[in-house]
PDB file of C-alpha atoms in Angstrom:
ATOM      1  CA  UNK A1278      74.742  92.793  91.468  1.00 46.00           C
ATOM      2  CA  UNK A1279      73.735  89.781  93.196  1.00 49.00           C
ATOM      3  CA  UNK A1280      76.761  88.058  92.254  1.00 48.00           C
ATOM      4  CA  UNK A1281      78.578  90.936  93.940  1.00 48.00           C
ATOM      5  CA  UNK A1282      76.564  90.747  97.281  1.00 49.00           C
ATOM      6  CA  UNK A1283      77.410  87.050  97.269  1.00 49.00           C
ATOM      7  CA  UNK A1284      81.248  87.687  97.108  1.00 48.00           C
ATOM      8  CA  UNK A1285      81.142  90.267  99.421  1.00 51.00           C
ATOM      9  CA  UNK A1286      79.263  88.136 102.171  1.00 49.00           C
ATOM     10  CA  UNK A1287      82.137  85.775 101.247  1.00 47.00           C
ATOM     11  CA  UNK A1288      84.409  87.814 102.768  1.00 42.00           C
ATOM     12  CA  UNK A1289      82.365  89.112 104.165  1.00 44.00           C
ATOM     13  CA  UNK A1290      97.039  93.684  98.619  1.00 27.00           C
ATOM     14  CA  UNK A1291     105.079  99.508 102.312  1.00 26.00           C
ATOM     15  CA  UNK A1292     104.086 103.597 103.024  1.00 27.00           C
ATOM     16  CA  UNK A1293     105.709 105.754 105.585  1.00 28.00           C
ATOM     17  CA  UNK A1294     103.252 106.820 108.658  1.00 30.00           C
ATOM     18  CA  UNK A1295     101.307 109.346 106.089  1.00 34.00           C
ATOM     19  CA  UNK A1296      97.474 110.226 106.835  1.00 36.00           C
ATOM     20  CA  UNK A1297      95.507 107.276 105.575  1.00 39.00           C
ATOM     21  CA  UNK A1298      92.193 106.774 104.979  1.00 44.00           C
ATOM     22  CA  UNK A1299      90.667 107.403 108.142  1.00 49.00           C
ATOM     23  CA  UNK A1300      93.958 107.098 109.868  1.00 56.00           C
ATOM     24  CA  UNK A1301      97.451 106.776 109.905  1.00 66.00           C
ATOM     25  CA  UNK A1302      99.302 103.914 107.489  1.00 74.00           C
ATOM     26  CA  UNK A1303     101.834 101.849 109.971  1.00 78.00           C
ATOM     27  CA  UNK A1304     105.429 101.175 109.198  1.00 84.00           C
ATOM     28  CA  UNK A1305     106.099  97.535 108.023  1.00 91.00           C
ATOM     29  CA  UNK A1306     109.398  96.192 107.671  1.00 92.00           C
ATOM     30  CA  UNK A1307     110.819  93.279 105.756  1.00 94.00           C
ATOM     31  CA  UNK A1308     111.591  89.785 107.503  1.00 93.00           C
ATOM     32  CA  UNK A1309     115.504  89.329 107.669  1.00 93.00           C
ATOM     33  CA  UNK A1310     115.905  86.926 110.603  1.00 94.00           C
ATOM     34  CA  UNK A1311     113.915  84.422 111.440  1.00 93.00           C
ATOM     35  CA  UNK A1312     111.584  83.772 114.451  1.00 95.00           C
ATOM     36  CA  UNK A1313     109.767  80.773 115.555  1.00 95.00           C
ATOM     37  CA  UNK A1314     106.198  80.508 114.017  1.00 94.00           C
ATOM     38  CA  UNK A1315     104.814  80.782 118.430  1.00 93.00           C
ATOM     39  CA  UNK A1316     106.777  84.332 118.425  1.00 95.00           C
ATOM     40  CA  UNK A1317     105.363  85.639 114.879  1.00 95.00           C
ATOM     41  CA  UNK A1318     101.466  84.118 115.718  1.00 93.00           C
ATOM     42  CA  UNK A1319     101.702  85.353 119.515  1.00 93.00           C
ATOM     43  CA  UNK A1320     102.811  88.951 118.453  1.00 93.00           C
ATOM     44  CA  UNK A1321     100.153  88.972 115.607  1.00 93.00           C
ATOM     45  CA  UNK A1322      97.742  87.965 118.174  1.00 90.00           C
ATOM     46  CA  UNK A1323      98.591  91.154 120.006  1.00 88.00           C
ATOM     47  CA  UNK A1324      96.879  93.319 117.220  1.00 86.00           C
ATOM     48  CA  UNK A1325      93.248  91.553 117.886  1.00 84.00           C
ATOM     49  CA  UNK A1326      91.318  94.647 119.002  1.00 79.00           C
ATOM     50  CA  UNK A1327      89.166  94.870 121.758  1.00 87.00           C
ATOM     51  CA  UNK A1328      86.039  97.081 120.389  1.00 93.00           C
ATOM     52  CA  UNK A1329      82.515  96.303 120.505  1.00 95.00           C
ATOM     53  CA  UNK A1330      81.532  98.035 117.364  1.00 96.00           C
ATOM     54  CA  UNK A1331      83.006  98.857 114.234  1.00 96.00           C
ATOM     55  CA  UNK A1332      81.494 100.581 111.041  1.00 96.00           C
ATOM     56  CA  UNK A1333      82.939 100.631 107.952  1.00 96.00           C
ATOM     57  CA  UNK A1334      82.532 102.879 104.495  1.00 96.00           C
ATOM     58  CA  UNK A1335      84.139 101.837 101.156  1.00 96.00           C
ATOM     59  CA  UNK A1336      84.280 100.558  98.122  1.00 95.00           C
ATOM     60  CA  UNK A1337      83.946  97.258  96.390  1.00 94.00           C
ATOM     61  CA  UNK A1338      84.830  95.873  93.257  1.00 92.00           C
ATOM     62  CA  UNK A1339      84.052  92.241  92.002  1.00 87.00           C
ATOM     63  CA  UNK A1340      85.712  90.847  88.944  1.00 85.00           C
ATOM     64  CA  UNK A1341      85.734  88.026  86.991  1.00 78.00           C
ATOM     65  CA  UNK A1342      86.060  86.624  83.709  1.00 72.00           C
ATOM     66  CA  UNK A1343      83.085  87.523  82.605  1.00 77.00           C
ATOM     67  CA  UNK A1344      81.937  90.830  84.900  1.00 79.00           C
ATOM     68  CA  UNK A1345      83.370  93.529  86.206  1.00 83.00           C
ATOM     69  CA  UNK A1346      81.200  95.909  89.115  1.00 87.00           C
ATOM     70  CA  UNK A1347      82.337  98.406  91.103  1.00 90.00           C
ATOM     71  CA  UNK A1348      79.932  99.428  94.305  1.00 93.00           C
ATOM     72  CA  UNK A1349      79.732 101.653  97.502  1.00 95.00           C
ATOM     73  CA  UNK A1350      79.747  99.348 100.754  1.00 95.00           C
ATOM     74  CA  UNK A1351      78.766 100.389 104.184  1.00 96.00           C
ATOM     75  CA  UNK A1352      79.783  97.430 107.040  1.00 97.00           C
ATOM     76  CA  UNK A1353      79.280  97.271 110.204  1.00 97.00           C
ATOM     77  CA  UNK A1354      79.716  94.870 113.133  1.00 97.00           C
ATOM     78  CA  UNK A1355      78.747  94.246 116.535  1.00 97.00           C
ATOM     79  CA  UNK A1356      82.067  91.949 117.837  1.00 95.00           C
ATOM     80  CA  UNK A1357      80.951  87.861 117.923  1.00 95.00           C
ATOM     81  CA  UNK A1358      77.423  88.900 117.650  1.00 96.00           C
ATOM     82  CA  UNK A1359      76.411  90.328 113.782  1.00 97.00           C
ATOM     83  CA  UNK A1360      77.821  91.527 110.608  1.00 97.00           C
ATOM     84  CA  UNK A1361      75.654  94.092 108.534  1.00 97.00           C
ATOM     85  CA  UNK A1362      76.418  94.618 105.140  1.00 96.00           C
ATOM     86  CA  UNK A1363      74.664  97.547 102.914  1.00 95.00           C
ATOM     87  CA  UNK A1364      75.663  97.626  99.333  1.00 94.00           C
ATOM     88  CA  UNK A1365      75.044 101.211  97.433  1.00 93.00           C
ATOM     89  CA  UNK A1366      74.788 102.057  93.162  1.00 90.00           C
ATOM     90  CA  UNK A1367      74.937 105.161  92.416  1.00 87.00           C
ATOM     91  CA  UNK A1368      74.219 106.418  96.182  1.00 86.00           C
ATOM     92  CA  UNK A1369      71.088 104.192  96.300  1.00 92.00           C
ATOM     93  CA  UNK A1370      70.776 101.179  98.395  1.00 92.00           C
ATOM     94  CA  UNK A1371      70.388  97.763  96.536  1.00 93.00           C
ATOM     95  CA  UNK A1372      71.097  95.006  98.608  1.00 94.00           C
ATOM     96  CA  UNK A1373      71.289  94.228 102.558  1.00 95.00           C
ATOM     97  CA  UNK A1374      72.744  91.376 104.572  1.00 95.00           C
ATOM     98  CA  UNK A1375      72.475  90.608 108.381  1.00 96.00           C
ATOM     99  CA  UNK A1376      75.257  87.821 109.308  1.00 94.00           C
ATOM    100  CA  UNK A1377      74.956  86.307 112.616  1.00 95.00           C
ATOM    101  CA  UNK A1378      77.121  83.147 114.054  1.00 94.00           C
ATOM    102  CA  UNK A1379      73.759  81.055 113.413  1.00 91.00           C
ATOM    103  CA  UNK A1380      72.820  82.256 110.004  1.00 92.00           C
ATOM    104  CA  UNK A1381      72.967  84.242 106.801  1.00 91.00           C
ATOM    105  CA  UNK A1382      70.326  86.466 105.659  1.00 93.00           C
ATOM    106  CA  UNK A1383      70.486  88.898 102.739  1.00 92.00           C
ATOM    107  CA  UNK A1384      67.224  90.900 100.328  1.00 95.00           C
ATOM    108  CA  UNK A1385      68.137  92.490  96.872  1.00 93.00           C
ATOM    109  CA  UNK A1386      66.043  94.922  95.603  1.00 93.00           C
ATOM    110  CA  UNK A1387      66.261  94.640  91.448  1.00 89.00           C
ATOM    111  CA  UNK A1388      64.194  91.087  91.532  1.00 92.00           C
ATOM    112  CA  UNK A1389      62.702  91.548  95.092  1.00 95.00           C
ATOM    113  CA  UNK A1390      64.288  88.453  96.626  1.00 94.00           C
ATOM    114  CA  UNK A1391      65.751  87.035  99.759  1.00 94.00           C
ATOM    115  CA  UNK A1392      67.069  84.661 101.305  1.00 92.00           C
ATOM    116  CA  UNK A1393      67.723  83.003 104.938  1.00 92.00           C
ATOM    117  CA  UNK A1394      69.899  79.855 105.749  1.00 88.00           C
ATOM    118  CA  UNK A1395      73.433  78.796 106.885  1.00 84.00           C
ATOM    119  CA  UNK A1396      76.901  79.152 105.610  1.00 81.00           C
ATOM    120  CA  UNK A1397      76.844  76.432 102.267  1.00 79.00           C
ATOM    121  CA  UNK A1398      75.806  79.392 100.564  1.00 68.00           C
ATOM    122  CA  UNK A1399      79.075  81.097 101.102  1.00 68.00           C
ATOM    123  CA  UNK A1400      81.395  77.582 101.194  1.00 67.00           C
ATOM    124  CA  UNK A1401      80.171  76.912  97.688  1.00 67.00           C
ATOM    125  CA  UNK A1402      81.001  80.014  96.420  1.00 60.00           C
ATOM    126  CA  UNK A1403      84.375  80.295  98.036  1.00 57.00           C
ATOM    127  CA  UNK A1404      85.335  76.565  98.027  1.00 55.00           C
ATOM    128  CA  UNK A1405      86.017  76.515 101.925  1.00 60.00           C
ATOM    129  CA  UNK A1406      84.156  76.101 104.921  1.00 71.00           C
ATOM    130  CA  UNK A1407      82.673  79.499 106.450  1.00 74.00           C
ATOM    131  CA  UNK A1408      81.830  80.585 109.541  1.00 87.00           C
ATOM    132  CA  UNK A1409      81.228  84.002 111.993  1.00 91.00           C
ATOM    133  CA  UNK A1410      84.229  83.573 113.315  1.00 91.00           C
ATOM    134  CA  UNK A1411      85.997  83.506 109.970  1.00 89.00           C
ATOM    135  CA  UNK A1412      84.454  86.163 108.270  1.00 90.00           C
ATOM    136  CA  UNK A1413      84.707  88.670 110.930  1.00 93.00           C
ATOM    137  CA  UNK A1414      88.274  87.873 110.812  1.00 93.00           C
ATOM    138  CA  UNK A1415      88.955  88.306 106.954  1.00 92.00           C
ATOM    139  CA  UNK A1416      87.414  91.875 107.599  1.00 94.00           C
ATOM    140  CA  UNK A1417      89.933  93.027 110.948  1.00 94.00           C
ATOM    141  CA  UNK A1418      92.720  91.571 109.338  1.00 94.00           C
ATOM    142  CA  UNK A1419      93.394  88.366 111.710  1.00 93.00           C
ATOM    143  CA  UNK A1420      94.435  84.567 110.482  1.00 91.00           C
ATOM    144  CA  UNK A1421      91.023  82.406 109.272  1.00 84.00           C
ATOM    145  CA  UNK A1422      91.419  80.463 112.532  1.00 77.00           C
ATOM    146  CA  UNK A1423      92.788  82.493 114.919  1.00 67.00           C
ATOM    147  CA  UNK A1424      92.491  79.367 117.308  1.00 66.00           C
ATOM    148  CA  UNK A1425      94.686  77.226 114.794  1.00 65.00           C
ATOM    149  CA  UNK A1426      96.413  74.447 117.190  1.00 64.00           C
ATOM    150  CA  UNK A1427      98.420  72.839 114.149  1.00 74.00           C
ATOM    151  CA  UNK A1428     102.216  72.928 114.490  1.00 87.00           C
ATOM    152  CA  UNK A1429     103.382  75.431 112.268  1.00 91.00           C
ATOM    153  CA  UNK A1430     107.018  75.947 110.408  1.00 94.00           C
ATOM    154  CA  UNK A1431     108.569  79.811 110.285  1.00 96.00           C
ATOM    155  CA  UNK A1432     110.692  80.518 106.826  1.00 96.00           C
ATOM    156  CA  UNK A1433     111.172  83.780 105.168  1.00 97.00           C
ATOM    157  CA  UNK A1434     110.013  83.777 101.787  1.00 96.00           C
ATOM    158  CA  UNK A1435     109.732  87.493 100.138  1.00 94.00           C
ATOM    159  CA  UNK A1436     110.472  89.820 102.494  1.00 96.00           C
ATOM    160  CA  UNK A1437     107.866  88.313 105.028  1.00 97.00           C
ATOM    161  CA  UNK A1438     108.019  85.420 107.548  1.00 97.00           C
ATOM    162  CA  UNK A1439     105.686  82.415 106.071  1.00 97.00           C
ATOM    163  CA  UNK A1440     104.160  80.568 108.335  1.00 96.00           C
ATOM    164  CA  UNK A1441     103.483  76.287 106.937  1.00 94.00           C
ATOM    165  CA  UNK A1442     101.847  73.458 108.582  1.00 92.00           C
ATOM    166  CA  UNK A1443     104.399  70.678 109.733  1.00 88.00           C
ATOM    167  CA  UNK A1444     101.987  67.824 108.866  1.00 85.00           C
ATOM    168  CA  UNK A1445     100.892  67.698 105.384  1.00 81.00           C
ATOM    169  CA  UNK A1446      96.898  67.654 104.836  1.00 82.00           C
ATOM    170  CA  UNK A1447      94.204  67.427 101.878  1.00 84.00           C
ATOM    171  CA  UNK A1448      93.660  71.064 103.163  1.00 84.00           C
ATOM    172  CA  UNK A1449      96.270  73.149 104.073  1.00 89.00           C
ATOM    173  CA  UNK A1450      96.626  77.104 105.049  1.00 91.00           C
ATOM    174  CA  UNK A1451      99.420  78.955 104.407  1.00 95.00           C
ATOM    175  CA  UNK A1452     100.039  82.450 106.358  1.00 96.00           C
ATOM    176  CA  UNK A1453     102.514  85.508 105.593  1.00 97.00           C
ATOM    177  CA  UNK A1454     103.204  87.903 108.381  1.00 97.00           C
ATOM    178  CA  UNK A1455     105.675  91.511 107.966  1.00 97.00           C
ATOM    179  CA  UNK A1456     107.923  91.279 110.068  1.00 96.00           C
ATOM    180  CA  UNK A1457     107.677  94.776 112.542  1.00 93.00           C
ATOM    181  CA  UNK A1458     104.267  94.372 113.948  1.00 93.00           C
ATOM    182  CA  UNK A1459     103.233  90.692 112.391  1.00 95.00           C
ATOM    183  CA  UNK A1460     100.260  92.010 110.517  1.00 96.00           C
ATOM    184  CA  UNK A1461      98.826  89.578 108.448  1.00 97.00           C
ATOM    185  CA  UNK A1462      99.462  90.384 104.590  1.00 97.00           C
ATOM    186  CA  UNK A1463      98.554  87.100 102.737  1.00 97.00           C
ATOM    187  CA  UNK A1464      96.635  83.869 103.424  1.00 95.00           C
ATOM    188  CA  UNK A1465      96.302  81.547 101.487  1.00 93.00           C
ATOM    189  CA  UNK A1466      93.722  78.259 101.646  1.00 89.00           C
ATOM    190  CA  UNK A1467      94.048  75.249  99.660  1.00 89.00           C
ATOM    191  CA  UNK A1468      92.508  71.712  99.182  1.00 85.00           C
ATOM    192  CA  UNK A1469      94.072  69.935  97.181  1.00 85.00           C
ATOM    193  CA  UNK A1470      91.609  67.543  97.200  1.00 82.00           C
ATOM    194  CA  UNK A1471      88.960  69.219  94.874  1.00 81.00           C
ATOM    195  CA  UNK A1472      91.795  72.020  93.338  1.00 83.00           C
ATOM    196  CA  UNK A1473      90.643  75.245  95.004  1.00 85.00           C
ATOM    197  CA  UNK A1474      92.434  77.745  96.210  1.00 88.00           C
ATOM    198  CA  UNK A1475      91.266  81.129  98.602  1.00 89.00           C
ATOM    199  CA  UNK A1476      93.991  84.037  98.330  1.00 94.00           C
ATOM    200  CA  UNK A1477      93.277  86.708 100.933  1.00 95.00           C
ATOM    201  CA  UNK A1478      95.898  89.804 100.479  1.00 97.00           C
ATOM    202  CA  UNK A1479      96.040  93.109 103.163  1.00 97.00           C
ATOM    203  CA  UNK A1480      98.106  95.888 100.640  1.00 95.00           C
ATOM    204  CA  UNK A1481      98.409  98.080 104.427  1.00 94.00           C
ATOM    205  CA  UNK A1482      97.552  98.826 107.676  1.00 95.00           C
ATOM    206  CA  UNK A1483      96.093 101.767 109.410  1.00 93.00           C
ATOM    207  CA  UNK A1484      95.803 102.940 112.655  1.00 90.00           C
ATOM    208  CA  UNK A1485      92.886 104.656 114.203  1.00 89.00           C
ATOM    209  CA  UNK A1486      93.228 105.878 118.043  1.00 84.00           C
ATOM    210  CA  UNK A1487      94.573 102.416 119.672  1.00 85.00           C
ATOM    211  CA  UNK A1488      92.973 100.669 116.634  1.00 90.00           C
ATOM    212  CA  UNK A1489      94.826  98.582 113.458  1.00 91.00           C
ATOM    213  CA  UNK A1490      92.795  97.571 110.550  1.00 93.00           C
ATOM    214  CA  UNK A1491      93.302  97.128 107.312  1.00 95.00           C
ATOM    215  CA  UNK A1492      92.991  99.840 104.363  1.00 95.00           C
ATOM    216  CA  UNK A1493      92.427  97.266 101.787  1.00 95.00           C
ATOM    217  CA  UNK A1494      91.550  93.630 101.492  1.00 96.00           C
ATOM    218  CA  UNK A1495      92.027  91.755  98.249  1.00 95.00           C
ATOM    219  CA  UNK A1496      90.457  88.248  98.108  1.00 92.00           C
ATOM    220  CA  UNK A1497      90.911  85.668  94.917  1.00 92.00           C
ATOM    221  CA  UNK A1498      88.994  82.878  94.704  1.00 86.00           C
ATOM    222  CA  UNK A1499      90.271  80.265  92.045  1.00 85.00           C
ATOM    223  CA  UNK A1500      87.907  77.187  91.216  1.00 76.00           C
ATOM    224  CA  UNK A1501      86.364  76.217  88.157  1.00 75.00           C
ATOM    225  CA  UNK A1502      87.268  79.919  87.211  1.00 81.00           C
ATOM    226  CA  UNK A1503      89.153  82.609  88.651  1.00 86.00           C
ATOM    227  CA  UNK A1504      87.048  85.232  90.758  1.00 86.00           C
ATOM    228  CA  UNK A1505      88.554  88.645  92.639  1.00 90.00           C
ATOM    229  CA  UNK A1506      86.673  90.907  95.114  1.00 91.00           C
ATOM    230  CA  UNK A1507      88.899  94.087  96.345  1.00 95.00           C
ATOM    231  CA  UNK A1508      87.710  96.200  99.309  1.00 96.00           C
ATOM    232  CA  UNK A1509      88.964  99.593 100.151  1.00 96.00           C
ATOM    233  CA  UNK A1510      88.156 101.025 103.285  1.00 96.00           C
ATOM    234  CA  UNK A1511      87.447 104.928 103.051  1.00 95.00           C
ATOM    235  CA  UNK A1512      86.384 105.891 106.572  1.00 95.00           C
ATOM    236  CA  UNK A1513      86.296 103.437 109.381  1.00 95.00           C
ATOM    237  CA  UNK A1514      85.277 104.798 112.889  1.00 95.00           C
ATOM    238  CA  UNK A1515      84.874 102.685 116.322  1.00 95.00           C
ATOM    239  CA  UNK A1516      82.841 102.215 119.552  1.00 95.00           C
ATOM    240  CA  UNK A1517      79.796 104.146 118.123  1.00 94.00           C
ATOM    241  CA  UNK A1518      76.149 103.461 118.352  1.00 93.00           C
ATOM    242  CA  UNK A1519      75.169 101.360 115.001  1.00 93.00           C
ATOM    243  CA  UNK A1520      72.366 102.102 112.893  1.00 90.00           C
ATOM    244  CA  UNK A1521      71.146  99.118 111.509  1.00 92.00           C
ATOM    245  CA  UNK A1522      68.433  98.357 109.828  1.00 88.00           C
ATOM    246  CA  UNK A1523      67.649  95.637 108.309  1.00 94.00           C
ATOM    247  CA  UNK A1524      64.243  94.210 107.846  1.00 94.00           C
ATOM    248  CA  UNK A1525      62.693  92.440 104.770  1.00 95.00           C
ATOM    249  CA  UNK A1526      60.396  94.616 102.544  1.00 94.00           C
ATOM    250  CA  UNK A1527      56.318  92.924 102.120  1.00 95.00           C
ATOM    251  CA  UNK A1528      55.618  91.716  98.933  1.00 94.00           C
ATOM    252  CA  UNK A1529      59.609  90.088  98.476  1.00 96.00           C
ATOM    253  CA  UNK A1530      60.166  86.310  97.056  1.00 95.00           C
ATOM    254  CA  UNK A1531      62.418  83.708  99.432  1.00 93.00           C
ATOM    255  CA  UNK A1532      64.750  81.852  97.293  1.00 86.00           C
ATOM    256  CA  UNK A1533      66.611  78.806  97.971  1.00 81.00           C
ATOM    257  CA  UNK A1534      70.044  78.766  96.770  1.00 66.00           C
TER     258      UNK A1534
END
């Protein structure tokens, strides 16, 4: 379970308009043409959403080689300012995390643990560098760097309009947009340098009110060994007061990690 909490701070895969979960599932359409990569990153840029808070109910499930575990997930955010995560077993609470730009704080209750520090925590696990702004990104569905000033070159690979860096790099980010609304559906991270690789897929869209976010996120990590975390989205809901709590329980150990 700590393992799981871990992946999920880390993050932390073409349906008519049916009723989704929590919303309604937007039309995509296949890339046929071609556009430049400034038409296909400004109109994805459109979809940003201007909300100041967002909470989030779901499930997770974390798999790997060796482990497979399946959890609830409650997530909510406060936009640029904090990311609270609450994983649930069985219905019962197990593990907290409070995510700021600044740091990364999380308590597990099975050993009675916690921890407090900055992002290396996350970059080691994911074999890329971390930060606010990228997380809360990975969970609304927008590109790692949504500030990305390298020159970029538009093909159409699958269906979808890929988007490639012009200038070749020891790290390089590759981005694949549908073609109707440019909604994000894969990224994918890697350095070459040390062989790792970050996969992050959105399956489909939904919209709530004025709101788009993602129903699904699928993220693969591939170092040493292959890891996958999926989260679903069941009921997302925005603009609402946010309950969280999150303080430390007496009597817990700090680890360093």
């Amino acid at each position: 379970m700590k393992k799981l909490l871990y992946l999920i701070i880390g993050c932390l895969l073409l349906v008519s308009c049916k009723k989704g979960k929590g919303g309604l599932f937007l039309n995509e359409s296949d890339a046929k043409q071609t556009k430049t990569a400034l038409v296909i990153l400004d109109n994805h840029a459109k979809n940003a959403q201007n909300f100041s808070t967002i909470s989030i109910k779901g499930t997770v499930n974390y798999n790997s080689a060796k482990t497979d575990q399946r959890a609830g997930i409650d997530i909510m955010i406060e936009k640029d300012k904090q990311i609270y995560i609450n994983v649930r077993y069985l219905g019962i609470s197990v593990a907290k995390a409070l995510i700021t730009p600044e740091e990364v704080k999380y308590y597990e209750k099975l050993n009675s643990n916690y921890f407090e520090g900055d992002y290396s925590l996350i970059n080691n696990l994911l074999g890329t560098e971390f930060n606010f702004n990228r997380l809360q990104n990975i969970l609304l569905g927008q590109l790692l760097d949504s500030k990305n000033d390298q020159t970029m070159i538009a093909t159409i690979e699958d269906g979808m309009h890929k988007l490639t860096p012009l200038e070749k790099k020891e790290i390089e980010s590759v981005y694949f947009f549908e073609d109707k609304n440019a909604l994000l559906k894969k990224e994918s991270i890697t350095d070459y340098f040390t062989d790792r690789r970050l996969t992050i897929s959105y399956p489909n869209y939904q919209k709530i009110h004025n709101f788009v976010i993602p129903t699904e996120i699928n993220i693969e990590a591939e170092q040493d060994k292959v890891i996958n975390l999926n989260i679903v989205y069941e009921k997302v809901s925005f603009n609402e007061n946010l309950p969280i709590n999150y303080k430390v329980p007496n009597g817990y150990n700090k680890i360093n990690l």
